[in-house]
Tab-separated table of N, CA and C in Angstrom:
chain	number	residue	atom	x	y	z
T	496	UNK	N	-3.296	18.934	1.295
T	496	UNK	CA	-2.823	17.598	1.021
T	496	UNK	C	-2.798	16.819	2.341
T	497	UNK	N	-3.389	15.670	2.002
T	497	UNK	CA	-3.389	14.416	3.656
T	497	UNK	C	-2.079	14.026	3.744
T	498	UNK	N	-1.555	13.918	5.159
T	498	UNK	CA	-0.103	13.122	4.802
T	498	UNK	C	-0.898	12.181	5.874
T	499	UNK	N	-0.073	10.816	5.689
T	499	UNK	CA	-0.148	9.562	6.849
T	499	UNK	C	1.002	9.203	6.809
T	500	UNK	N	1.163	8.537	7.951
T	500	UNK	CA	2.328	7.800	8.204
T	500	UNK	C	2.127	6.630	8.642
T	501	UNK	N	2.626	5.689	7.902
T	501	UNK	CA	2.417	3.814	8.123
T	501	UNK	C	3.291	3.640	8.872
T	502	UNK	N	2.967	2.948	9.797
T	502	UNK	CA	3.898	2.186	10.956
T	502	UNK	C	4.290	0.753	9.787
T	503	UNK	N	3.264	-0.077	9.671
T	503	UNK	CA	3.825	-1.165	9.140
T	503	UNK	C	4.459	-1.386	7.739
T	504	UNK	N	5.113	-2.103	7.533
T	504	UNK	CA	5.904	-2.681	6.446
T	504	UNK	C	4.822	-2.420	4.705
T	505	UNK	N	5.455	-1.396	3.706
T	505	UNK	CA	4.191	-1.748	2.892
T	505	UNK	C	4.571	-3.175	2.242
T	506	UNK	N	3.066	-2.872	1.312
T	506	UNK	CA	2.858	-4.394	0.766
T	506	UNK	C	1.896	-3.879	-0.044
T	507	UNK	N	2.184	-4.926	-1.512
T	507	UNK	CA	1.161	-4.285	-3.065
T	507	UNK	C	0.124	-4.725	-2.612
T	508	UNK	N	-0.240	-5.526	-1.907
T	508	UNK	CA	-1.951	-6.086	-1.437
T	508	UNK	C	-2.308	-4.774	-1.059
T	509	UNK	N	-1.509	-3.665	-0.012
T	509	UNK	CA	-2.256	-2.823	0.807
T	509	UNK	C	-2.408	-1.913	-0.233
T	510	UNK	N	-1.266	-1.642	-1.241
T	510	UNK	CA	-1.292	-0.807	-2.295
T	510	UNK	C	-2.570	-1.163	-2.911
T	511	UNK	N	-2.993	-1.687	-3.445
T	511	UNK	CA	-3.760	-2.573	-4.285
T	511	UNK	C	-5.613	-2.294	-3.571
T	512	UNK	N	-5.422	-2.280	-2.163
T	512	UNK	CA	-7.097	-1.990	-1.300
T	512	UNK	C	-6.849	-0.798	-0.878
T	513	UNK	N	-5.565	0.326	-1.662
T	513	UNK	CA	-5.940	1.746	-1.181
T	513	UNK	C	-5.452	2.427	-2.520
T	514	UNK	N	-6.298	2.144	-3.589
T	514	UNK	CA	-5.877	3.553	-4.765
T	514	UNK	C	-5.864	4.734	-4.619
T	515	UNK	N	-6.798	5.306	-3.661
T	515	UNK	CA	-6.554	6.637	-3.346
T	515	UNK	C	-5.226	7.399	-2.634
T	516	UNK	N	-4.401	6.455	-2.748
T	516	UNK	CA	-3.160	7.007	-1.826
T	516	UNK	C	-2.132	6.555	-2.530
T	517	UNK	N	-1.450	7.551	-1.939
T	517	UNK	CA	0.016	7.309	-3.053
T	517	UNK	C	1.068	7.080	-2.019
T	518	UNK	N	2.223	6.077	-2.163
T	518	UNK	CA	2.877	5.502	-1.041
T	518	UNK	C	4.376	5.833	-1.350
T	519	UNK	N	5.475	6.879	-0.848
T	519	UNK	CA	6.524	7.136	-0.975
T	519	UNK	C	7.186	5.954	-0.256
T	520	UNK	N	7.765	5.655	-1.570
T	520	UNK	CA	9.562	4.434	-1.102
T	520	UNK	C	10.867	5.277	-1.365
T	521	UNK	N	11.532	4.568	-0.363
T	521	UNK	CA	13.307	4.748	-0.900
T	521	UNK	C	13.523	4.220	-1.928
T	522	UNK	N	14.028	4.822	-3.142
T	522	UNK	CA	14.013	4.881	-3.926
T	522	UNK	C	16.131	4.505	-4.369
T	523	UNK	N	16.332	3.913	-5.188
T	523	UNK	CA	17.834	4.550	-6.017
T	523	UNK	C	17.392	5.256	-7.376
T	524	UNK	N	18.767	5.704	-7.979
T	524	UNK	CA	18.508	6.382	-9.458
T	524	UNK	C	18.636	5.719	-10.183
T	525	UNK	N	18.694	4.143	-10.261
T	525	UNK	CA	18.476	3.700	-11.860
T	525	UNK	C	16.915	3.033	-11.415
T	526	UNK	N	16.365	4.000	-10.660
T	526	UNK	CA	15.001	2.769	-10.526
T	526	UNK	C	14.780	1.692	-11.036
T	527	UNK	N	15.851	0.701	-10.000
T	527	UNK	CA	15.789	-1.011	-10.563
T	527	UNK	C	15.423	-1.301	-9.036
T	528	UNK	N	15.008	-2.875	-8.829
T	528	UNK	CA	15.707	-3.557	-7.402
T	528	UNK	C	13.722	-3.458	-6.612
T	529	UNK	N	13.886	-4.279	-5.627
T	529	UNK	CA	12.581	-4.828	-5.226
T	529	UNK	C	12.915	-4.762	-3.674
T	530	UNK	N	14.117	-4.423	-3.110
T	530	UNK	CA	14.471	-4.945	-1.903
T	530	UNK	C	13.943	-3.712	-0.460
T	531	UNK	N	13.595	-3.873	0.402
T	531	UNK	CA	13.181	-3.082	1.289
T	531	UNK	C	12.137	-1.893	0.878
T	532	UNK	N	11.897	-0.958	1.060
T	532	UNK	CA	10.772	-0.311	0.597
T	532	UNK	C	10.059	-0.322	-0.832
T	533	UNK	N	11.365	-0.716	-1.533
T	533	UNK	CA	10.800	-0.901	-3.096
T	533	UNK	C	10.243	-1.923	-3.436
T	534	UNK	N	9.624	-2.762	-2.224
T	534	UNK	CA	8.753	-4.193	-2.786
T	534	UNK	C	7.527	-3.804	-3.805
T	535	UNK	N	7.383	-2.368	-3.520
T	535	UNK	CA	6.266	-2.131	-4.001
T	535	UNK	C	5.946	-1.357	-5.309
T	536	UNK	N	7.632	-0.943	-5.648
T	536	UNK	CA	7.651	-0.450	-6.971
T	536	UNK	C	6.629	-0.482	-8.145
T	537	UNK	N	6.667	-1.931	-8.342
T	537	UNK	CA	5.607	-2.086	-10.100
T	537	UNK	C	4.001	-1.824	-9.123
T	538	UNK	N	3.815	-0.874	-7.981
T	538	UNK	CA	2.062	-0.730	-7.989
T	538	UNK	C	1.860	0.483	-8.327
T	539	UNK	N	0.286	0.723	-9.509
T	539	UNK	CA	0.230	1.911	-9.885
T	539	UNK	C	0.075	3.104	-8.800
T	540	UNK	N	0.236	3.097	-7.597
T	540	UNK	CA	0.293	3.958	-6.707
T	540	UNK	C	1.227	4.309	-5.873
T	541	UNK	N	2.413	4.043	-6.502
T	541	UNK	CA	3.745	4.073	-5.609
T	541	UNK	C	4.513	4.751	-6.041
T	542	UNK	N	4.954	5.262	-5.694
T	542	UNK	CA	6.259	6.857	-6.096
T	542	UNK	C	7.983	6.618	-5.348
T	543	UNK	N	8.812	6.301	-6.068
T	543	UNK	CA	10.018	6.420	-5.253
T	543	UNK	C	10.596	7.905	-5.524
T	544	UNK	N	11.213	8.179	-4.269
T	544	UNK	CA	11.957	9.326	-4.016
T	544	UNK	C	13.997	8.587	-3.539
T	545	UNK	N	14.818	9.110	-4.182
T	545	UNK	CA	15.876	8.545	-4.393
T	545	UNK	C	16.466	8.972	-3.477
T	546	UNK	N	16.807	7.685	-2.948
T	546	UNK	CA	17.978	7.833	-1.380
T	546	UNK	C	19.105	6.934	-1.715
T	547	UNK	N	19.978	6.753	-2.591
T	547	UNK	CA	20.828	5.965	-3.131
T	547	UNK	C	20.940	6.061	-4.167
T	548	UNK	N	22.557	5.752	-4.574
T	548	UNK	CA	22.723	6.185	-6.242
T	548	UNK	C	22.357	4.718	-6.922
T	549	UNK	N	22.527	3.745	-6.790
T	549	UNK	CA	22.122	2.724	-7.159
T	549	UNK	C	21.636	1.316	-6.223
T	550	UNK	N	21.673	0.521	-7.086
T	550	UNK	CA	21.093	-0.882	-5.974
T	550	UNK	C	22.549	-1.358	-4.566
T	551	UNK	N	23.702	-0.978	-5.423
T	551	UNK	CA	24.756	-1.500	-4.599
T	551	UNK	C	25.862	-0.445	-4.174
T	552	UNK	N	25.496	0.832	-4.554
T	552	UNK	CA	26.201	2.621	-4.308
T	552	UNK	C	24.960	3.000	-3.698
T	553	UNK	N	25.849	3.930	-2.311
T	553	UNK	CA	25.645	5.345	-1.737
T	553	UNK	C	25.443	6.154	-2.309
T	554	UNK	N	24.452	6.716	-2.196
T	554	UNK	CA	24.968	8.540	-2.184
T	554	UNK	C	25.877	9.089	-1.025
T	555	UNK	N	26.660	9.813	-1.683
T	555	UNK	CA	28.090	10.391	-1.194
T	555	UNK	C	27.624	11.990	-1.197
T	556	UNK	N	28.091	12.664	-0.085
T	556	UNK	CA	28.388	14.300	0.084
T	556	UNK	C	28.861	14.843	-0.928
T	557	UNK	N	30.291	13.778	-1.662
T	557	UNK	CA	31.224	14.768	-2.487
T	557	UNK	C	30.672	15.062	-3.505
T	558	UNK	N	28.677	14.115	-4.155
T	558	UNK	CA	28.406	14.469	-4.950
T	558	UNK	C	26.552	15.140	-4.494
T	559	UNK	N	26.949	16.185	-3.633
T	559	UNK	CA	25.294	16.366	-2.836
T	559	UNK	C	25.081	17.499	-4.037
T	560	UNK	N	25.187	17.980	-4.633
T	560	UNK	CA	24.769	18.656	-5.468
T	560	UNK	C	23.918	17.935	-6.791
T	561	UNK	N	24.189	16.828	-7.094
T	561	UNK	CA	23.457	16.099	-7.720
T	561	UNK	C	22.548	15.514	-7.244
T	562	UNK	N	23.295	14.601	-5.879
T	562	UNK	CA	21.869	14.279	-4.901
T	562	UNK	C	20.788	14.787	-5.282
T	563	UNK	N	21.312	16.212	-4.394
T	563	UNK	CA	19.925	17.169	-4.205
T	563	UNK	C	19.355	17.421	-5.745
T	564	UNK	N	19.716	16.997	-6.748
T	564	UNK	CA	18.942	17.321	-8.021
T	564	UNK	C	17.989	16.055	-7.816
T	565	UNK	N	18.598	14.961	-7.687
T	565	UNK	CA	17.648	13.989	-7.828
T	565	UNK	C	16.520	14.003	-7.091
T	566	UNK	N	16.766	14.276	-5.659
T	566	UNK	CA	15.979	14.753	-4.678
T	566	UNK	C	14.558	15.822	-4.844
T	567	UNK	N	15.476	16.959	-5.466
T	567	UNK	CA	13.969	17.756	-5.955
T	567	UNK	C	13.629	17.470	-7.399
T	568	UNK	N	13.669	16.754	-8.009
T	568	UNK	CA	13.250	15.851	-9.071
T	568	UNK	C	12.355	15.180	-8.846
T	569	UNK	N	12.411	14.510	-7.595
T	569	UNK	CA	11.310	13.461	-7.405
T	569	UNK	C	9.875	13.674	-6.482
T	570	UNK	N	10.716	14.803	-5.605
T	570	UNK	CA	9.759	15.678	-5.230
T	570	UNK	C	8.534	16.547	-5.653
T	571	UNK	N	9.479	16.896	-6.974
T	571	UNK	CA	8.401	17.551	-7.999
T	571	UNK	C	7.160	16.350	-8.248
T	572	UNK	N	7.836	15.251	-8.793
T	572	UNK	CA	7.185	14.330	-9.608
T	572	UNK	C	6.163	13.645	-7.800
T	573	UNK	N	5.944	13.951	-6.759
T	573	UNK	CA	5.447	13.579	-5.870
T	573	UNK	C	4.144	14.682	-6.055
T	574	UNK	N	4.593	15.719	-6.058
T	574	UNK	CA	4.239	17.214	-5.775
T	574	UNK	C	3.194	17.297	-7.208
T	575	UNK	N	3.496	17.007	-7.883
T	575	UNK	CA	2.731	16.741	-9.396
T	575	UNK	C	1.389	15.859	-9.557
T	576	UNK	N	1.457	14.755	-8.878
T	576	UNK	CA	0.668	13.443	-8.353
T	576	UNK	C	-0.170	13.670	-7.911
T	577	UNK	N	-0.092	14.413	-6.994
T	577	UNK	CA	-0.678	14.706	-5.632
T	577	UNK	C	-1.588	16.014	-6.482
T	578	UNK	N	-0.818	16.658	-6.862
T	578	UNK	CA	-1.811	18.140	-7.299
T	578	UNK	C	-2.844	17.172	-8.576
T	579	UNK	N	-2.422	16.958	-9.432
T	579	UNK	CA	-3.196	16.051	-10.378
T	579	UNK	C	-4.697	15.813	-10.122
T	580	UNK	N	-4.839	15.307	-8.473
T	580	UNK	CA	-6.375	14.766	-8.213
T	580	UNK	C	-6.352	13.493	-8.888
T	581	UNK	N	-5.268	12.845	-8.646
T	581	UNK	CA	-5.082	11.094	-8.585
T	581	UNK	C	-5.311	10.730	-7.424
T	582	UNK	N	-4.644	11.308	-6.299
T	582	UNK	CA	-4.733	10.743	-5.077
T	582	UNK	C	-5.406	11.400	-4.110
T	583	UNK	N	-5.825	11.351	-3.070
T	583	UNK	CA	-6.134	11.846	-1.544
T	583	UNK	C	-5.070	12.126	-0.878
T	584	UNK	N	-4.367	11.170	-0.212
T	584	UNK	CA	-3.654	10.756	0.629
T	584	UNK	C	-2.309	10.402	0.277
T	585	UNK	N	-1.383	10.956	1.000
T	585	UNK	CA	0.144	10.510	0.191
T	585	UNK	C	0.496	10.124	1.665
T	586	UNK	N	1.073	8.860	1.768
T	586	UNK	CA	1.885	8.221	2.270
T	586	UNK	C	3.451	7.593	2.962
T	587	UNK	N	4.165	7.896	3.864
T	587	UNK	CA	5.245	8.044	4.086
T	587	UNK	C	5.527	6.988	5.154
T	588	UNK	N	7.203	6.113	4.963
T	588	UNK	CA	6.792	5.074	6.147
T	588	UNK	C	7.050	5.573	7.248
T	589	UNK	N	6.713	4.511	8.685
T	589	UNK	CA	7.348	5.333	9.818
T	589	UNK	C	8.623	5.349	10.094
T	590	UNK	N	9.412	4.581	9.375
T	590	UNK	CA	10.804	4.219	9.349
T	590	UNK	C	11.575	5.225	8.784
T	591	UNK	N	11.153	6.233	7.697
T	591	UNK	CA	11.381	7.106	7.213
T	591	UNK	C	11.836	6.757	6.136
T	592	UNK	N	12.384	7.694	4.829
T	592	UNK	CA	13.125	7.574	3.826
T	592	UNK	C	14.542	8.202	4.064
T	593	UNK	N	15.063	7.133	3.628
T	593	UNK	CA	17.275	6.907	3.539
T	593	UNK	C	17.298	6.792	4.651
T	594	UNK	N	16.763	5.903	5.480
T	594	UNK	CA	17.120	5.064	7.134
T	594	UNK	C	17.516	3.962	7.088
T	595	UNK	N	17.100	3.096	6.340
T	595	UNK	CA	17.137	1.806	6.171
T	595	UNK	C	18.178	1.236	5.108
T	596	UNK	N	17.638	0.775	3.776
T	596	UNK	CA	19.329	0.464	2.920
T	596	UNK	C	19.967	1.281	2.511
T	597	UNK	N	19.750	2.432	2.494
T	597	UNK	CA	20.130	3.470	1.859
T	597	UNK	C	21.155	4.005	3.145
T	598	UNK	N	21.136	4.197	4.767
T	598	UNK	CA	21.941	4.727	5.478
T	598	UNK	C	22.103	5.656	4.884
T	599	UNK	N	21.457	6.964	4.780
T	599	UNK	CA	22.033	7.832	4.274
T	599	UNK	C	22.389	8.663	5.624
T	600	UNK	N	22.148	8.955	6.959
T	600	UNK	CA	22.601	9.486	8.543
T	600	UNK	C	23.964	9.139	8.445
T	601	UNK	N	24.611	7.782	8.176
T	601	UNK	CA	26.004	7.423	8.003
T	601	UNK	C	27.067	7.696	6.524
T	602	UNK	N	26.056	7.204	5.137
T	602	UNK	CA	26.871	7.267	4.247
T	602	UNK	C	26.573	8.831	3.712
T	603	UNK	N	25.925	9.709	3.763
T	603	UNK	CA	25.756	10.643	3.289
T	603	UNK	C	25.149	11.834	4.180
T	604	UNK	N	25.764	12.531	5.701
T	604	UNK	CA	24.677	13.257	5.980
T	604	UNK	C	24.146	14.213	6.134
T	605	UNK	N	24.790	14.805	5.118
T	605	UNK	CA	24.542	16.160	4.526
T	605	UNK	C	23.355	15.900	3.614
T	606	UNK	N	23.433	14.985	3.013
T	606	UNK	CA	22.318	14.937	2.025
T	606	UNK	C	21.081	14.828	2.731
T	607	UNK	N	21.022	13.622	3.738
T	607	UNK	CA	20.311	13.141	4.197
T	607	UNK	C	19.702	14.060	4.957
T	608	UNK	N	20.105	15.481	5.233
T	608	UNK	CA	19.633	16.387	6.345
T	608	UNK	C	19.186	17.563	5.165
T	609	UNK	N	19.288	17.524	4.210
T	609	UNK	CA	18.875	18.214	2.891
T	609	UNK	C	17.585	17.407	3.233
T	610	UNK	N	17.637	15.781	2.698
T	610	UNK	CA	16.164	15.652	2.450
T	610	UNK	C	15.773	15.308	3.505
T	611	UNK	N	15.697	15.528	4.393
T	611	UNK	CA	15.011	15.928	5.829
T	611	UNK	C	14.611	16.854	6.216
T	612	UNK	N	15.156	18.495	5.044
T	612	UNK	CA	14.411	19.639	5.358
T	612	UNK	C	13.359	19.688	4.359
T	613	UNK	N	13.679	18.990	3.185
T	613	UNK	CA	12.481	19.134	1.964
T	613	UNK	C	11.510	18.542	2.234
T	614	UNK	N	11.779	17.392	2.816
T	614	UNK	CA	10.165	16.894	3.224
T	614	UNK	C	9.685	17.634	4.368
T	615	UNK	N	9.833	18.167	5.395
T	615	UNK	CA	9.679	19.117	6.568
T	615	UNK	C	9.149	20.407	5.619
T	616	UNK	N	10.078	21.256	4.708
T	616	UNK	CA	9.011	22.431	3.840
T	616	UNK	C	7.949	21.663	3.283
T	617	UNK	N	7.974	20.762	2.457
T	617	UNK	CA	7.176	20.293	1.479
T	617	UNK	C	6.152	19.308	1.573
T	618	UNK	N	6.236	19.064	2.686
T	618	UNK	CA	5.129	18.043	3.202
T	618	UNK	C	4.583	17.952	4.822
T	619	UNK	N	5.550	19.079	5.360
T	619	UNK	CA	5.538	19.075	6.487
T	619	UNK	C	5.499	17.069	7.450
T	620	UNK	N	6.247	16.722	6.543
T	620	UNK	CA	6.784	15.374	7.072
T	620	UNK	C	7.982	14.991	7.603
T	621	UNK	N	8.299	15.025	9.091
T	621	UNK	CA	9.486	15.020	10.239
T	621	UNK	C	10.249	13.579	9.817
T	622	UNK	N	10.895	13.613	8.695
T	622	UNK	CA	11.899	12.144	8.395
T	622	UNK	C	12.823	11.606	9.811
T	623	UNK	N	13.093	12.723	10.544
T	623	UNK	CA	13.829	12.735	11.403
T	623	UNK	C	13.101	11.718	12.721
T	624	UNK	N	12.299	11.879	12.406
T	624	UNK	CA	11.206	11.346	13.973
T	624	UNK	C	11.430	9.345	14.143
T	625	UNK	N	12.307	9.246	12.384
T	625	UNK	CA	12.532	7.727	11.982
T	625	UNK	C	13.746	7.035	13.116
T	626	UNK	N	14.554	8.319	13.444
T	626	UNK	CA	16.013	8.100	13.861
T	626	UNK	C	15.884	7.641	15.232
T	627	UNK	N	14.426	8.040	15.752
T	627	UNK	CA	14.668	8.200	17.501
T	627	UNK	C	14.815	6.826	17.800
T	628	UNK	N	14.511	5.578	16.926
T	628	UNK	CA	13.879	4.054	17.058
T	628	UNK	C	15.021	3.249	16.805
T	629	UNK	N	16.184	4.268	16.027
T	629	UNK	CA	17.133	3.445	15.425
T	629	UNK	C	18.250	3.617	16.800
């Protein structure tokens, strides 16, 4: 499996001149909301992975056991995509996922160091490498 890592901001135009690639966003669990990585939600090549319980809730420690369900839930459904022979190339920003609205280093970071090892087994993708900038 190709991994890349985008420095810049996505955008459905870029979605849109690269079908072969599939583009991981921060994601919440009622998959609603358009704001920061999820501009790109409605493109058929975009996958959120859930770093927030909703548009305006954290994920919280006291509930990392669910987290982490949601977490390898979406992973699967990444992991699924990718095996399929839909895509080439799967996509990750350089900002990382749960850095940005999600704060998950502050509001959650136990979780956040959960999904910092799953993408590290599972994609061999360093989420952590997001933090050095912040």
């Amino acid at each position: 499996m190709k991994i890349e890592v985008q420095k810049e901001f996505y955008s459905s135009k870029q979605c849109r001149a690269n079908l072969n690639k599939l583009y991981v966003f921060g994601d919440n669990t009622d998959r609603i909301g358009m704001a920061g990585q999820a501009t790109i939600r409605q493109e058929v090549n975009a996958i959120g992975l859930a770093t927030k319980d909703t548009c305006r809730d954290y994920f919280s420690d006291n509930k990392i056991e669910r987290n982490k369900k949601f977490i390898n839930e979406d992973i699967y459904r990444i992991k699924e995509s990718m095996e399929n022979d839909m895509y080439e190339v799967l996509v990750f920003p350089a900002m990382g996922l749960g850095t940005g609205l999600s704060n998950m280093q502050r509001q959650c970071p136990r979780t956040f160091l959960y999904l910092c090892e799953r993408l590290l087994d599972e994609f061999n993708f360093n989420n952590l490498e997001s933090l050095k900038s912040q």
